[in-house]
mmCIF file of C-alpha atoms in Angstrom:
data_model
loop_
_atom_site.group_PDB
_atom_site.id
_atom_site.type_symbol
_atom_site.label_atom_id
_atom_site.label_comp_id
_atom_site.label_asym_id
_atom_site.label_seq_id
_atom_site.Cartn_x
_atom_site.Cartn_y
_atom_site.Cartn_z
ATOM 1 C CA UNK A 1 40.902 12.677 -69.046
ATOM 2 C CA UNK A 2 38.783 14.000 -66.482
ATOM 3 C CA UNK A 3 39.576 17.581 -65.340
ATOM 4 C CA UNK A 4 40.991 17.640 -61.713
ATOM 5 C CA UNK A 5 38.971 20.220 -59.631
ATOM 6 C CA UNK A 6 40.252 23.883 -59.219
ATOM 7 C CA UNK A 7 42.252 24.209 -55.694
ATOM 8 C CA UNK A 8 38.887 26.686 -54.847
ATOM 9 C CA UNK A 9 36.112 23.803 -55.391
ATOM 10 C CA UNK A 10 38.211 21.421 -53.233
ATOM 11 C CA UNK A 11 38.748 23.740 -50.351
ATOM 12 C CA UNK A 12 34.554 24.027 -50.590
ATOM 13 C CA UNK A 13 33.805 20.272 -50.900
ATOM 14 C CA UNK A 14 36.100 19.469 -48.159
ATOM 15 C CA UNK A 15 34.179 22.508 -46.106
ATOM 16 C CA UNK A 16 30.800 20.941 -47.249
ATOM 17 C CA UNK A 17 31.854 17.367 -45.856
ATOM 18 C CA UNK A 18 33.187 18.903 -42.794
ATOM 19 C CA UNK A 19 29.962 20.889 -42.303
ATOM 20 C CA UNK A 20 27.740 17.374 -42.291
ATOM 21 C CA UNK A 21 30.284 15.729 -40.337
ATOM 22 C CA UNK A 22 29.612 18.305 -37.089
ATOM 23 C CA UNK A 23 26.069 18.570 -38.112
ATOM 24 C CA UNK A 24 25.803 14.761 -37.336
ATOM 25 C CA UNK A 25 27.594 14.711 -34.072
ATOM 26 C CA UNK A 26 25.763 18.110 -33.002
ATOM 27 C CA UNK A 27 22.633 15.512 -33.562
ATOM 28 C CA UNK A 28 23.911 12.678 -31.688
ATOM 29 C CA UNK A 29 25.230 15.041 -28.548
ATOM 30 C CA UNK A 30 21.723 16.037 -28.434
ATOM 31 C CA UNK A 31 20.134 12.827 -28.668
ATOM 32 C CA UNK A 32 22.429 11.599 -25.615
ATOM 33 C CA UNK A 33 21.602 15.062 -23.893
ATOM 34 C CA UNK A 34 17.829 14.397 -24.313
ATOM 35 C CA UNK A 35 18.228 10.660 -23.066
ATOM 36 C CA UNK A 36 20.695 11.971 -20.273
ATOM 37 C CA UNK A 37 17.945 14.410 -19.217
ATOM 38 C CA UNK A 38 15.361 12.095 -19.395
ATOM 39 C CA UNK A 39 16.985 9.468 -17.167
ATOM 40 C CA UNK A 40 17.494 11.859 -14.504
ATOM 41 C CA UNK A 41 14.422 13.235 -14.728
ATOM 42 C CA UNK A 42 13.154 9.537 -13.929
ATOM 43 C CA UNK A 43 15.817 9.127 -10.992
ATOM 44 C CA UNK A 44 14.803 12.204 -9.495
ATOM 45 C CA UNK A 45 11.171 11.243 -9.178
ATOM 46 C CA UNK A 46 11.899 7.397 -7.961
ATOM 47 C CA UNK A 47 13.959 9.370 -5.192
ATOM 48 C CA UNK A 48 11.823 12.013 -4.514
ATOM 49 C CA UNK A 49 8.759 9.592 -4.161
ATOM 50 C CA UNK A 50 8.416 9.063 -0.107
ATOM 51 C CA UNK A 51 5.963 5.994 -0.594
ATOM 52 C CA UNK A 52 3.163 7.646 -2.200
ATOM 53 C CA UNK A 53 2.998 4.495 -4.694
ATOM 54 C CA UNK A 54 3.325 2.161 -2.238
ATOM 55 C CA UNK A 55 0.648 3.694 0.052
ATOM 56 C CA UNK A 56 -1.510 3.817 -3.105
ATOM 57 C CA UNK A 57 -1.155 0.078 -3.165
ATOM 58 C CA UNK A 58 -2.060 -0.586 0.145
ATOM 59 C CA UNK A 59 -4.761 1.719 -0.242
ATOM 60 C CA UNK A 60 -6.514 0.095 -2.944
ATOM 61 C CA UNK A 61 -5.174 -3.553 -1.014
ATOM 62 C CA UNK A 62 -7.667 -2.130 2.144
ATOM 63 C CA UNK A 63 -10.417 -1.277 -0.565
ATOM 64 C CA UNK A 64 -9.622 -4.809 -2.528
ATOM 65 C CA UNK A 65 -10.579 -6.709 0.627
ATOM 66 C CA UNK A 66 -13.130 -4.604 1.910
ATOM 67 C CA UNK A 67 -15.414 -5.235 -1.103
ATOM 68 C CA UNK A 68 -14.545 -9.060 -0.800
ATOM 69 C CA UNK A 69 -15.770 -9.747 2.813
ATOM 70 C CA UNK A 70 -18.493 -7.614 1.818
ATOM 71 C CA UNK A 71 -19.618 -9.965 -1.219
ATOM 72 C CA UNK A 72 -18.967 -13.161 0.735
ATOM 73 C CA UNK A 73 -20.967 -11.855 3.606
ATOM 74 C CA UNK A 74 -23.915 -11.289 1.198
ATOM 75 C CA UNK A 75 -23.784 -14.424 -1.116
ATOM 76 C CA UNK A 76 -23.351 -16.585 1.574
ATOM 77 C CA UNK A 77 -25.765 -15.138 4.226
ATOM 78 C CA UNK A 78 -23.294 -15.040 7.022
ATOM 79 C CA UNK A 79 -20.695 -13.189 8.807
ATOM 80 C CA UNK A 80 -17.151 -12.482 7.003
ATOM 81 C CA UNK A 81 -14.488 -10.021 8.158
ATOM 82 C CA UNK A 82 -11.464 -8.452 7.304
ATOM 83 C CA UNK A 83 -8.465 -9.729 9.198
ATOM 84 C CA UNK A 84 -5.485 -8.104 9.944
ATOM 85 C CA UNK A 85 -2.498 -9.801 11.351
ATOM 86 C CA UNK A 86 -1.454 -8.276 14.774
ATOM 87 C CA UNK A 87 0.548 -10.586 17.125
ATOM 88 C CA UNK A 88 3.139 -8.351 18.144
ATOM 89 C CA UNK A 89 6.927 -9.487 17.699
ATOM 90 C CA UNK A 90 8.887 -11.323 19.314
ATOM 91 C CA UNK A 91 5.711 -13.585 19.622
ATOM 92 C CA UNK A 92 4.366 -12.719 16.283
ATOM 93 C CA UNK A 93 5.921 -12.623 12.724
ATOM 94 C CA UNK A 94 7.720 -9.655 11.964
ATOM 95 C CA UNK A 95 6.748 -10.200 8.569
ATOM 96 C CA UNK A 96 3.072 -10.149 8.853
ATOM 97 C CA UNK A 97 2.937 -7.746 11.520
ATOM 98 C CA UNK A 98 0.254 -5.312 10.271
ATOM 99 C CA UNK A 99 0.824 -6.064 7.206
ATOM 100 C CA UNK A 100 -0.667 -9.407 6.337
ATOM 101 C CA UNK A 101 -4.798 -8.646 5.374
ATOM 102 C CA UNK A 102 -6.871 -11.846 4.842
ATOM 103 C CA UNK A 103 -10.829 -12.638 4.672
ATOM 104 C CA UNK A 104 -12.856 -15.029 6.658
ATOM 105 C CA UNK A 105 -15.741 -16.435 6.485
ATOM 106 C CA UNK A 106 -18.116 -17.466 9.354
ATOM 107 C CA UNK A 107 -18.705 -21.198 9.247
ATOM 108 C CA UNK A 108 -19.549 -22.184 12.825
ATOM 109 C CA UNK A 109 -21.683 -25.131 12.940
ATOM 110 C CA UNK A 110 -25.011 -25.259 14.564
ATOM 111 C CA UNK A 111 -24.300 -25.770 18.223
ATOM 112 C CA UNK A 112 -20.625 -25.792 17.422
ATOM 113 C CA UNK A 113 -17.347 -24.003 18.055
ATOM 114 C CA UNK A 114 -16.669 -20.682 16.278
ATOM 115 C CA UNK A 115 -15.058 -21.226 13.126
ATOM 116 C CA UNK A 116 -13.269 -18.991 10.484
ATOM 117 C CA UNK A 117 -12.654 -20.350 7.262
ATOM 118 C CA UNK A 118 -10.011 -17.969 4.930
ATOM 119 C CA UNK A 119 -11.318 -17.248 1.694
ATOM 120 C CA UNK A 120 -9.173 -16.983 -1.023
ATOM 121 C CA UNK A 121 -5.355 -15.954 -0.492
ATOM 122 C CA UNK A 122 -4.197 -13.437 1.889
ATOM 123 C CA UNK A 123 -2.601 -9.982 0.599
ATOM 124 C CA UNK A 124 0.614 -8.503 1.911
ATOM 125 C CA UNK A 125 0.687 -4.613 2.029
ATOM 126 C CA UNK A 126 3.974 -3.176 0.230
ATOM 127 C CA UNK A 127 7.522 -3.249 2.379
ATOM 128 C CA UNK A 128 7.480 -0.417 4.487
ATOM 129 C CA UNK A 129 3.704 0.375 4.874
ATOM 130 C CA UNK A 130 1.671 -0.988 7.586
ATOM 131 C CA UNK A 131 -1.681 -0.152 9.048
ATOM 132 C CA UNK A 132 -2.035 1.981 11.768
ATOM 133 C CA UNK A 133 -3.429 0.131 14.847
ATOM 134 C CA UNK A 134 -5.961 1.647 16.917
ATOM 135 C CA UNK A 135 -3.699 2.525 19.212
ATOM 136 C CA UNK A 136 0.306 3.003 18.646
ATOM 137 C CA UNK A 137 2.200 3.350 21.868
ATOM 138 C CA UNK A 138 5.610 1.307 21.478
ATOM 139 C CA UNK A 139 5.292 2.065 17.592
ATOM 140 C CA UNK A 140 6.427 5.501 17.332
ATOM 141 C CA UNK A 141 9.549 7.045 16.531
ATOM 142 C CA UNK A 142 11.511 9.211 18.521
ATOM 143 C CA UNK A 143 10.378 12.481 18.484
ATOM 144 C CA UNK A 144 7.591 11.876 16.687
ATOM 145 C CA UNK A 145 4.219 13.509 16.940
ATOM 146 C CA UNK A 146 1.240 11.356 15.830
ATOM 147 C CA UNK A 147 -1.603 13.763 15.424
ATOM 148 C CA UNK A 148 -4.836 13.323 17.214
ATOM 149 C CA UNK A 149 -7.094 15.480 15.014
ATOM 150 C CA UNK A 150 -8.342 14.292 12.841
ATOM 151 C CA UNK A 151 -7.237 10.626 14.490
ATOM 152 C CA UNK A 152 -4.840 9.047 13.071
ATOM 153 C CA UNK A 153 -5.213 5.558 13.606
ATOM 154 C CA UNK A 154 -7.549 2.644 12.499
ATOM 155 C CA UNK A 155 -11.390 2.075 13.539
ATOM 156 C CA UNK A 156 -10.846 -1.612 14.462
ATOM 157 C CA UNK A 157 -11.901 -4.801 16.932
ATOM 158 C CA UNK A 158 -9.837 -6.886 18.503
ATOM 159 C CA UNK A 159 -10.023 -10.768 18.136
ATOM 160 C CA UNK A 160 -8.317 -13.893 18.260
ATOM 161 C CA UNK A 161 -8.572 -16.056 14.877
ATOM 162 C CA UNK A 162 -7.767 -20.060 15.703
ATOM 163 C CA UNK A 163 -6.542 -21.955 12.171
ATOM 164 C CA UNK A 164 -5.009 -24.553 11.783
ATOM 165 C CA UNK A 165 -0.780 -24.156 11.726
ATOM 166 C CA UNK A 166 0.791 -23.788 8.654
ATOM 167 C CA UNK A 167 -2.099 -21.276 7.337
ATOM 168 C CA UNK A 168 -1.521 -17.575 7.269
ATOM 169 C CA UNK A 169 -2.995 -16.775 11.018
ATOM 170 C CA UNK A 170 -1.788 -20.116 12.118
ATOM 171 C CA UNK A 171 -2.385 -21.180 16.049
ATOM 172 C CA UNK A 172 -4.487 -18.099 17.942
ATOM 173 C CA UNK A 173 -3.329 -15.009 16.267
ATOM 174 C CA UNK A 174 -4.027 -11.550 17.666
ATOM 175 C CA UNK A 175 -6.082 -10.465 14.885
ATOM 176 C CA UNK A 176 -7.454 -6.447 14.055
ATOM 177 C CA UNK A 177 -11.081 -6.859 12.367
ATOM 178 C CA UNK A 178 -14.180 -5.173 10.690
ATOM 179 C CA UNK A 179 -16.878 -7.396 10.573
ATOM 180 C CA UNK A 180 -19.779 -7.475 8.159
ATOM 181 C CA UNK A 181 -22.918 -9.349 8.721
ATOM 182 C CA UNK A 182 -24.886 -10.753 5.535
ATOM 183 C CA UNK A 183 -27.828 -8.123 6.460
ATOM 184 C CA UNK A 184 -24.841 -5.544 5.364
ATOM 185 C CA UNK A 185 -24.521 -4.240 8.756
ATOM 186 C CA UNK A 186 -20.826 -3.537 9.486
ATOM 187 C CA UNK A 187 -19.180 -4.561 13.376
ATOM 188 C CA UNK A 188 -16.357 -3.091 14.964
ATOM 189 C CA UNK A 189 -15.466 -5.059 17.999
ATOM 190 C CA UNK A 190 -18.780 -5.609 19.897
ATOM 191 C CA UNK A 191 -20.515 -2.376 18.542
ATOM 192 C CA UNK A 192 -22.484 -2.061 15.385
ATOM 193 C CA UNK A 193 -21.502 0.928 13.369
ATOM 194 C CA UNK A 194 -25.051 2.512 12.792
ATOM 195 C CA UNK A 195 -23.217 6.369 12.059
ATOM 196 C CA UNK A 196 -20.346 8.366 11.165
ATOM 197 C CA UNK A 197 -17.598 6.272 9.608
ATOM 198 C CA UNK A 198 -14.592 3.813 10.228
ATOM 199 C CA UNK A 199 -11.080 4.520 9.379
ATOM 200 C CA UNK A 200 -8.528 2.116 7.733
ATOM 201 C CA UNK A 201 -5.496 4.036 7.775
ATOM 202 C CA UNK A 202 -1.929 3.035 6.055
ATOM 203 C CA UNK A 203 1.465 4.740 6.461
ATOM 204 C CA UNK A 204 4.929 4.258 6.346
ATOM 205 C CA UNK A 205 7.070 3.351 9.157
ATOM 206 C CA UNK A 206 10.743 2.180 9.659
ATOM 207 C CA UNK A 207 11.444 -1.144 11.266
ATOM 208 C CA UNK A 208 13.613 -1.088 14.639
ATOM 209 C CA UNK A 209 14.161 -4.520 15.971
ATOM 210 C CA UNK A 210 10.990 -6.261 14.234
ATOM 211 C CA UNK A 211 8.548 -3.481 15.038
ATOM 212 C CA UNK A 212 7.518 -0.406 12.985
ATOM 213 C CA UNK A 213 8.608 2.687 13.928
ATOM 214 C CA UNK A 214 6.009 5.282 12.362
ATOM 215 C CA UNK A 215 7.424 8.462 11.516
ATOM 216 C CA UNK A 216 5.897 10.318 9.029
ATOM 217 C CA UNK A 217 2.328 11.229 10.152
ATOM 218 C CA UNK A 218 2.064 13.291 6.587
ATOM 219 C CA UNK A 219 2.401 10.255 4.668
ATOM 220 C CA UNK A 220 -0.674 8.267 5.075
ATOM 221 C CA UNK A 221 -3.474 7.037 3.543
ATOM 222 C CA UNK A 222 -6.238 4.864 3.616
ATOM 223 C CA UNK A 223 -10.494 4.426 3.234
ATOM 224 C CA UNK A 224 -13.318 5.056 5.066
ATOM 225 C CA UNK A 225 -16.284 3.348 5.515
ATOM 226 C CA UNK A 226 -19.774 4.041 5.356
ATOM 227 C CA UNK A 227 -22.439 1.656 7.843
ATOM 228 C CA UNK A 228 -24.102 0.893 4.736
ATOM 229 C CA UNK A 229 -20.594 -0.731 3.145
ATOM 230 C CA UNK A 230 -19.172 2.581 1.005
ATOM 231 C CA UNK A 231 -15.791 2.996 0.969
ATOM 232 C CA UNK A 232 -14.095 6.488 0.466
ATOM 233 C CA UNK A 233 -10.601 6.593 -0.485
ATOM 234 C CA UNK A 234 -8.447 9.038 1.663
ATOM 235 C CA UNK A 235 -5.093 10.530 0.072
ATOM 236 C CA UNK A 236 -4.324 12.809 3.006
ATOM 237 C CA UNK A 237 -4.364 12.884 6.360
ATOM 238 C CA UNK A 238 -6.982 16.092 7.288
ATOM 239 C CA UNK A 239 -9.575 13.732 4.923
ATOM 240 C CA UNK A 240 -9.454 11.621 8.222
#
């Protein structure tokens, strides 16, 4: 027969099992601390984040189409600009409001009527971020402050773009422009930019019946562009 254990080497197995029994659940509390942790950590920043991803997207949206109208302008030896849609609401989509961006290409016969042809598909800035007209009144918030210095607001032409209904600018849309000409020239409204620089800016607004509301003159962002077709990126607003 086997010899039963002394009351003394019982008491310290049991201790020894009890031991590795907290030892393990120390392990696991700290595990689910750690994740704990970890998850808030991640909460705090998707809360604390007042559309600086967003406004990144946009930016690089602005940059995206930029260097598009700019290409099209050069392969195909004609004019091309950026459009942006700006037919105020109630008339216009609230939707699309500065917010839809879309190239076009000059294809006016000889002789014939102006025409713009859309290349490609249009892009849709994030929910929440618009461009910044070149002028705002009616689109600020109460009690807001837009600064002046450096300007705040977008180097742009004004235009009407006639398609065809059921395309993105459909009917005569109130359209916001930069124009580029295939000898790389760059056109705002009926001036060619020869010096300094245009400004595409993007911020974040808050929509009150159908039309933004911009609030937050510290978070914007944008590009600038050079005559010769550079673009700069911008991530704050006294880079403008």
């Amino acid at each position: 027969m086997t010899p039963r254990p002394s009351s003394f080497v019982a008491r310290c197995v049991t201790a020894a099992r009890i031991r590795v029994v907290r030892a393990f659940t120390l392990l696991e509390l700290m595990v689910v601390v750690g994740l704990i942790a970890l998850l808030a950590s991640g909460i705090g920043l998707a809360l604390g984040d007042t559309g600086g991803s967003s406004l990144a997207t946009a930016q690089t949206t602005l940059a995206t189409m930029l260097g598009s109208a700019r290409a099209q302008a050069a392969v195909n030896q004609t004019n091309t600009v950026v459009a942006i849609y700006a037919t105020r609401p109630p008339s216009g989509d609230p939707e699309k409001y500065l917010r839809l961006l879309q190239v076009f290409r000059d294809e006016t016969p000889d002789g014939g009527q102006r025409t713009w042809r859309p290349v490609g598909q249009g892009a849709y800035l994030p929910r929440g971020v618009y461009v910044v007209p070149p002028t705002i009144t009616g689109l600020l918030a109460a009690g807001t402050v837009w600064p002046s210095t450096p300007p705040l607001t977008s180097t742009l032409g004004t235009t009407n773009l006639r398609q065809p209904n059921g395309t993105p600018f459909g009917g005569s849309s109130t359209t916001f422009v930069i124009q580029f000409a295939a000898d790389g020239t760059i056109q705002i409204g009926t001036q060619v930019l020869t010096q300094g620089q245009a400004r595409l800016v993007v911020a974040t607004a808050a929509r009150a019946n159908n039309i933004p509301q911009f609030n937050k003159p510290d978070a914007v962002r944008g590009v600038l562009l050079r005559p010769t077709g550079a673009v700069t990126f911008v991530n704050e607003r006294r880079a403008f």
